[in-house]
Amino acid sequence: MPEGDTVWRTARRLHEALAGRQLTRSDLRVPKLATTDLSGRTVLEVVPRGKHLLTRVEGGLTLHSHLRMDGAWKIYAPAERWRGGPGHQIRAVLATADRTAVGYRLPVLELLRTTDEGDAVGHLGPDLLGPDWDADEALRRLLADPARPLGEALLDQRNLAGIGNVFKCELCFLLRASPWLPIGRLPAPERATTLAKKLLEANKDRLARVTTPSARPDRRQWVYGRGGRPCFRCGTAIRTGEQGPATQERVTYWCPVCQPEDADTPSFPEPTG
Ligand SMILES: [Zn+2]
């Protein structure tokens, strides 16, 4: 599942490939945009907003896309073979004289007036990788519903934008709290926003997501994807369970010993990762 760091890198690659260049071809393969042609327009910039991508083009238009579960934008040279998936999964093609951007499996693709971008992304909380990151506002939103389970609150993009299921699970571990702990009972809750920012920043330039002090492939995550395997800290088998709405990836991983549901348990020292 693409998270804020993946979207941030995708935006940067798209920006490098398209910004300042005129589109020589546009092919938007969703019914509503079937007759829309952006060719001739210059791409101004591509910016990430949480897990959303905003491709701004000349004439006050923005192509809004979202990768959701397994969408991707790939960039190709003119003669290069497109390898991002079968043709029927292609939703968008944006080409300049020397680069072609192909959007695969995009569940959201719409054209907006740039001045109306707020309709698409205005609901988002402060963006962990955005220029407007505001830790105090993110914390205020997180704590607005103190009974909400920590994992759900972290994943809700209206609270803070950029956390997907991997970072959600890892953050709960680093906070030494069960994903089901009501967030209002989290000791020192400001650590949630501080750690989230630290994890996203540390991973925005890396392809392999690392939340531990180790870059070894089998040790890059504390709990995510490690169901039934021993916790690196205490050796207890990592548990899995479902959390959150059915429309999202719901499997949550946690260590029942390191992440107690009892908020009175003293917190562990700061992680080094
Ligand atoms: Zn443990």
PDB file of C-alpha atoms in Angstrom, residues 24-197:
ATOM      1  CA  THR A  24       2.726  16.170 -26.640  1.00  0.00           C
ATOM      2  CA  ARG A  25       0.117  13.580 -25.769  1.00  0.00           C
ATOM      3  CA  SER A  26      -2.504  13.036 -23.096  1.00  0.00           C
ATOM      4  CA  ASP A  27      -4.664   9.964 -22.859  1.00  0.00           C
ATOM      5  CA  LEU A  28      -6.967   9.784 -19.857  1.00  0.00           C
ATOM      6  CA  ARG A  29      -8.721   6.433 -19.803  1.00  0.00           C
ATOM      7  CA  VAL A  30     -11.605   7.062 -17.460  1.00  0.00           C
ATOM      8  CA  PRO A  31     -15.087   7.644 -18.925  1.00  0.00           C
ATOM      9  CA  LYS A  32     -15.464  11.182 -17.593  1.00  0.00           C
ATOM     10  CA  LEU A  33     -12.162  12.306 -19.143  1.00  0.00           C
ATOM     11  CA  ALA A  34     -12.266  10.253 -22.344  1.00  0.00           C
ATOM     12  CA  THR A  35     -12.526  13.356 -24.533  1.00  0.00           C
ATOM     13  CA  THR A  36     -10.183  15.537 -22.481  1.00  0.00           C
ATOM     14  CA  ASP A  37      -6.967  16.443 -24.259  1.00  0.00           C
ATOM     15  CA  LEU A  38      -4.230  18.226 -22.359  1.00  0.00           C
ATOM     16  CA  SER A  39      -1.669  18.134 -25.164  1.00  0.00           C
ATOM     17  CA  GLY A  40      -0.137  21.493 -25.969  1.00  0.00           C
ATOM     18  CA  ARG A  41      -0.267  22.557 -22.332  1.00  0.00           C
ATOM     19  CA  THR A  42       2.854  22.883 -20.204  1.00  0.00           C
ATOM     20  CA  VAL A  43       3.052  20.975 -16.934  1.00  0.00           C
ATOM     21  CA  LEU A  44       3.758  23.482 -14.171  1.00  0.00           C
ATOM     22  CA  GLU A  45       4.464  21.201 -11.250  1.00  0.00           C
ATOM     23  CA  VAL A  46       3.579  17.932  -9.566  1.00  0.00           C
ATOM     24  CA  VAL A  47       3.003  18.111  -5.827  1.00  0.00           C
ATOM     25  CA  PRO A  48       2.105  15.473  -3.246  1.00  0.00           C
ATOM     26  CA  ARG A  49      -0.554  16.205  -0.671  1.00  0.00           C
ATOM     27  CA  GLY A  50      -0.698  13.361   1.830  1.00  0.00           C
ATOM     28  CA  LYS A  51      -1.298  10.345  -0.380  1.00  0.00           C
ATOM     29  CA  HIS A  52      -2.747  12.422  -3.241  1.00  0.00           C
ATOM     30  CA  LEU A  53      -0.893  13.621  -6.327  1.00  0.00           C
ATOM     31  CA  LEU A  54      -1.666  16.974  -7.923  1.00  0.00           C
ATOM     32  CA  THR A  55      -0.333  17.524 -11.451  1.00  0.00           C
ATOM     33  CA  ARG A  56      -0.838  21.205 -12.236  1.00  0.00           C
ATOM     34  CA  VAL A  57      -0.938  22.197 -15.883  1.00  0.00           C
ATOM     35  CA  GLU A  58      -1.065  25.468 -17.734  1.00  0.00           C
ATOM     36  CA  GLY A  59      -4.507  27.011 -17.980  1.00  0.00           C
ATOM     37  CA  GLY A  60      -5.415  26.584 -14.314  1.00  0.00           C
ATOM     38  CA  LEU A  61      -6.050  22.850 -14.411  1.00  0.00           C
ATOM     39  CA  THR A  62      -4.992  20.113 -12.003  1.00  0.00           C
ATOM     40  CA  LEU A  63      -5.014  16.394 -12.711  1.00  0.00           C
ATOM     41  CA  HIS A  64      -5.714  14.786  -9.350  1.00  0.00           C
ATOM     42  CA  SER A  65      -4.757  11.153  -8.828  1.00  0.00           C
ATOM     43  CA  HIS A  66      -4.572   8.780  -5.890  1.00  0.00           C
ATOM     44  CA  LEU A  67      -2.670   5.500  -5.763  1.00  0.00           C
ATOM     45  CA  ARG A  68      -4.783   3.941  -2.999  1.00  0.00           C
ATOM     46  CA  MET A  69      -3.923   0.213  -2.716  1.00  0.00           C
ATOM     47  CA  ASP A  70      -1.707  -0.610  -5.689  1.00  0.00           C
ATOM     48  CA  GLY A  71      -1.751   2.282  -8.134  1.00  0.00           C
ATOM     49  CA  ALA A  72       1.533   3.545  -9.609  1.00  0.00           C
ATOM     50  CA  TRP A  73       2.927   6.137 -11.957  1.00  0.00           C
ATOM     51  CA  LYS A  74       5.857   4.955 -14.102  1.00  0.00           C
ATOM     52  CA  ILE A  75       8.149   7.092 -16.221  1.00  0.00           C
ATOM     53  CA  TYR A  76       9.533   5.847 -19.539  1.00  0.00           C
ATOM     54  CA  ALA A  77      11.882   7.090 -22.244  1.00  0.00           C
ATOM     55  CA  PRO A  78      10.281   7.269 -25.721  1.00  0.00           C
ATOM     56  CA  ALA A  79      11.516   3.886 -26.998  1.00  0.00           C
ATOM     57  CA  GLU A  80      11.280   2.094 -23.676  1.00  0.00           C
ATOM     58  CA  ARG A  81       8.817  -0.742 -23.192  1.00  0.00           C
ATOM     59  CA  TRP A  82       6.044  -0.047 -20.656  1.00  0.00           C
ATOM     60  CA  ARG A  83       6.270  -2.658 -17.930  1.00  0.00           C
ATOM     61  CA  GLY A  84       3.954  -1.369 -15.211  1.00  0.00           C
ATOM     62  CA  GLY A  85       1.171  -3.850 -15.964  1.00  0.00           C
ATOM     63  CA  PRO A  86      -1.211  -4.993 -18.691  1.00  0.00           C
ATOM     64  CA  GLY A  87      -2.658  -2.340 -20.992  1.00  0.00           C
ATOM     65  CA  HIS A  88      -6.138  -2.536 -19.522  1.00  0.00           C
ATOM     66  CA  GLN A  89      -4.740  -1.310 -16.191  1.00  0.00           C
ATOM     67  CA  ILE A  90      -3.481   1.934 -17.716  1.00  0.00           C
ATOM     68  CA  ARG A  91      -5.573   4.917 -16.626  1.00  0.00           C
ATOM     69  CA  ALA A  92      -3.447   7.827 -17.822  1.00  0.00           C
ATOM     70  CA  VAL A  93      -0.679   8.635 -20.279  1.00  0.00           C
ATOM     71  CA  LEU A  94       1.058  12.008 -20.184  1.00  0.00           C
ATOM     72  CA  ALA A  95       3.892  12.411 -22.669  1.00  0.00           C
ATOM     73  CA  THR A  96       6.414  15.144 -23.405  1.00  0.00           C
ATOM     74  CA  ALA A  97       9.031  15.061 -26.170  1.00  0.00           C
ATOM     75  CA  ASP A  98      11.401  12.954 -24.064  1.00  0.00           C
ATOM     76  CA  ARG A  99       9.431  11.332 -21.255  1.00  0.00           C
ATOM     77  CA  THR A 100       6.184   9.431 -20.930  1.00  0.00           C
ATOM     78  CA  ALA A 101       4.398   9.101 -17.611  1.00  0.00           C
ATOM     79  CA  VAL A 102       1.980   6.176 -17.405  1.00  0.00           C
ATOM     80  CA  GLY A 103      -0.511   5.864 -14.560  1.00  0.00           C
ATOM     81  CA  TYR A 104      -1.523   2.299 -13.699  1.00  0.00           C
ATOM     82  CA  ARG A 105      -4.523   1.157 -11.616  1.00  0.00           C
ATOM     83  CA  LEU A 106      -5.374   4.668 -10.436  1.00  0.00           C
ATOM     84  CA  PRO A 107      -8.659   4.438  -8.523  1.00  0.00           C
ATOM     85  CA  VAL A 108      -8.956   8.221  -8.528  1.00  0.00           C
ATOM     86  CA  LEU A 109      -8.286  10.299 -11.632  1.00  0.00           C
ATOM     87  CA  GLU A 110     -10.063  13.582 -12.098  1.00  0.00           C
ATOM     88  CA  LEU A 111      -9.489  16.973 -13.626  1.00  0.00           C
ATOM     89  CA  LEU A 112     -10.085  19.987 -11.411  1.00  0.00           C
ATOM     90  CA  ARG A 113      -9.599  23.703 -11.626  1.00  0.00           C
ATOM     91  CA  THR A 114      -6.422  24.367  -9.668  1.00  0.00           C
ATOM     92  CA  THR A 115      -8.378  26.834  -7.552  1.00  0.00           C
ATOM     93  CA  ASP A 116     -10.735  23.979  -6.611  1.00  0.00           C
ATOM     94  CA  GLU A 117      -8.029  21.572  -5.372  1.00  0.00           C
ATOM     95  CA  GLY A 118      -9.398  22.077  -1.895  1.00  0.00           C
ATOM     96  CA  ASP A 119     -12.463  20.042  -2.898  1.00  0.00           C
ATOM     97  CA  ALA A 120     -10.195  17.018  -3.366  1.00  0.00           C
ATOM     98  CA  VAL A 121      -7.630  17.463  -0.628  1.00  0.00           C
ATOM     99  CA  GLY A 122      -9.043  20.142   1.658  1.00  0.00           C
ATOM    100  CA  HIS A 123     -10.248  17.568   4.170  1.00  0.00           C
ATOM    101  CA  LEU A 124      -6.705  16.345   4.818  1.00  0.00           C
ATOM    102  CA  GLY A 125      -4.958  17.032   8.066  1.00  0.00           C
ATOM    103  CA  PRO A 126      -1.456  18.517   8.165  1.00  0.00           C
ATOM    104  CA  ASP A 127       0.788  16.805   5.639  1.00  0.00           C
ATOM    105  CA  LEU A 128       3.740  15.021   7.243  1.00  0.00           C
ATOM    106  CA  LEU A 129       5.912  15.753   4.197  1.00  0.00           C
ATOM    107  CA  GLY A 130       4.284  19.021   3.189  1.00  0.00           C
ATOM    108  CA  PRO A 131       5.664  22.533   3.544  1.00  0.00           C
ATOM    109  CA  ASP A 132       2.739  23.311   5.865  1.00  0.00           C
ATOM    110  CA  TRP A 133       3.370  20.523   8.390  1.00  0.00           C
ATOM    111  CA  ASP A 134       1.874  21.605  11.711  1.00  0.00           C
ATOM    112  CA  ALA A 135       2.510  19.157  14.548  1.00  0.00           C
ATOM    113  CA  ASP A 136       0.281  21.005  17.009  1.00  0.00           C
ATOM    114  CA  GLU A 137      -2.696  20.960  14.662  1.00  0.00           C
ATOM    115  CA  ALA A 138      -2.127  17.268  13.851  1.00  0.00           C
ATOM    116  CA  LEU A 139      -2.054  16.448  17.568  1.00  0.00           C
ATOM    117  CA  ARG A 140      -5.179  18.507  18.195  1.00  0.00           C
ATOM    118  CA  ARG A 141      -7.018  16.545  15.489  1.00  0.00           C
ATOM    119  CA  LEU A 142      -5.700  13.193  16.755  1.00  0.00           C
ATOM    120  CA  LEU A 143      -6.940  13.906  20.264  1.00  0.00           C
ATOM    121  CA  ALA A 144     -10.287  15.369  19.205  1.00  0.00           C
ATOM    122  CA  ASP A 145     -11.809  11.893  19.570  1.00  0.00           C
ATOM    123  CA  PRO A 146     -10.010  10.486  22.632  1.00  0.00           C
ATOM    124  CA  ALA A 147     -11.925   7.193  22.610  1.00  0.00           C
ATOM    125  CA  ARG A 148     -10.758   6.302  19.121  1.00  0.00           C
ATOM    126  CA  PRO A 149      -8.260   3.414  18.853  1.00  0.00           C
ATOM    127  CA  LEU A 150      -4.725   4.698  18.306  1.00  0.00           C
ATOM    128  CA  GLY A 151      -4.226   2.733  15.054  1.00  0.00           C
ATOM    129  CA  GLU A 152      -7.418   4.054  13.474  1.00  0.00           C
ATOM    130  CA  ALA A 153      -6.686   7.627  14.494  1.00  0.00           C
ATOM    131  CA  LEU A 154      -3.181   7.484  12.979  1.00  0.00           C
ATOM    132  CA  LEU A 155      -4.513   6.088   9.711  1.00  0.00           C
ATOM    133  CA  ASP A 156      -7.242   8.713   9.337  1.00  0.00           C
ATOM    134  CA  GLN A 157      -5.901  11.181   6.769  1.00  0.00           C
ATOM    135  CA  ARG A 158      -8.138  13.905   8.199  1.00  0.00           C
ATOM    136  CA  ASN A 159      -5.982  13.895  11.334  1.00  0.00           C
ATOM    137  CA  LEU A 160      -2.602  13.905   9.650  1.00  0.00           C
ATOM    138  CA  ALA A 161      -1.815  13.007   6.058  1.00  0.00           C
ATOM    139  CA  GLY A 162       0.707  10.432   4.897  1.00  0.00           C
ATOM    140  CA  ILE A 163       0.469   7.398   7.190  1.00  0.00           C
ATOM    141  CA  GLY A 164      -0.523   4.054   5.681  1.00  0.00           C
ATOM    142  CA  ASN A 165      -0.824   0.659   7.304  1.00  0.00           C
ATOM    143  CA  VAL A 166       2.911  -0.069   7.508  1.00  0.00           C
ATOM    144  CA  PHE A 167       3.752   3.156   9.309  1.00  0.00           C
ATOM    145  CA  LYS A 168       0.640   2.814  11.438  1.00  0.00           C
ATOM    146  CA  CYS A 169       1.741  -0.573  12.777  1.00  0.00           C
ATOM    147  CA  GLU A 170       5.336   0.535  13.253  1.00  0.00           C
ATOM    148  CA  LEU A 171       4.354   3.764  15.001  1.00  0.00           C
ATOM    149  CA  CYS A 172       2.180   1.897  17.485  1.00  0.00           C
ATOM    150  CA  PHE A 173       5.144  -0.353  18.260  1.00  0.00           C
ATOM    151  CA  LEU A 174       7.516   2.592  18.656  1.00  0.00           C
ATOM    152  CA  LEU A 175       4.962   4.258  20.935  1.00  0.00           C
ATOM    153  CA  ARG A 176       4.783   1.037  22.982  1.00  0.00           C
ATOM    154  CA  ALA A 177       1.022   1.076  22.719  1.00  0.00           C
ATOM    155  CA  SER A 178      -1.578  -1.333  21.428  1.00  0.00           C
ATOM    156  CA  PRO A 179      -3.243  -0.224  18.181  1.00  0.00           C
ATOM    157  CA  TRP A 180      -6.518  -0.560  20.158  1.00  0.00           C
ATOM    158  CA  LEU A 181      -5.525   1.764  22.979  1.00  0.00           C
ATOM    159  CA  PRO A 182      -7.926   4.735  23.042  1.00  0.00           C
ATOM    160  CA  ILE A 183      -5.709   7.563  21.832  1.00  0.00           C
ATOM    161  CA  GLY A 184      -6.782   9.763  24.729  1.00  0.00           C
ATOM    162  CA  ARG A 185      -5.009   7.335  27.074  1.00  0.00           C
ATOM    163  CA  LEU A 186      -1.691   7.417  25.204  1.00  0.00           C
ATOM    164  CA  PRO A 187       1.031   8.731  27.516  1.00  0.00           C
ATOM    165  CA  ALA A 188       2.911  11.716  26.037  1.00  0.00           C
ATOM    166  CA  PRO A 189       0.759  11.754  22.860  1.00  0.00           C
ATOM    167  CA  GLU A 190       2.972  14.409  21.229  1.00  0.00           C
ATOM    168  CA  ARG A 191       5.444  11.573  20.625  1.00  0.00           C
ATOM    169  CA  ALA A 192       3.001  10.208  18.031  1.00  0.00           C
ATOM    170  CA  THR A 193       3.360  13.222  15.752  1.00  0.00           C
ATOM    171  CA  THR A 194       7.091  13.596  16.429  1.00  0.00           C
ATOM    172  CA  LEU A 195       7.793   9.953  15.583  1.00  0.00           C
ATOM    173  CA  ALA A 196       5.494   9.980  12.544  1.00  0.00           C
ATOM    174  CA  LYS A 197       7.333  12.980  11.121  1.00  0.00           C
TER     175      LYS A 197
END
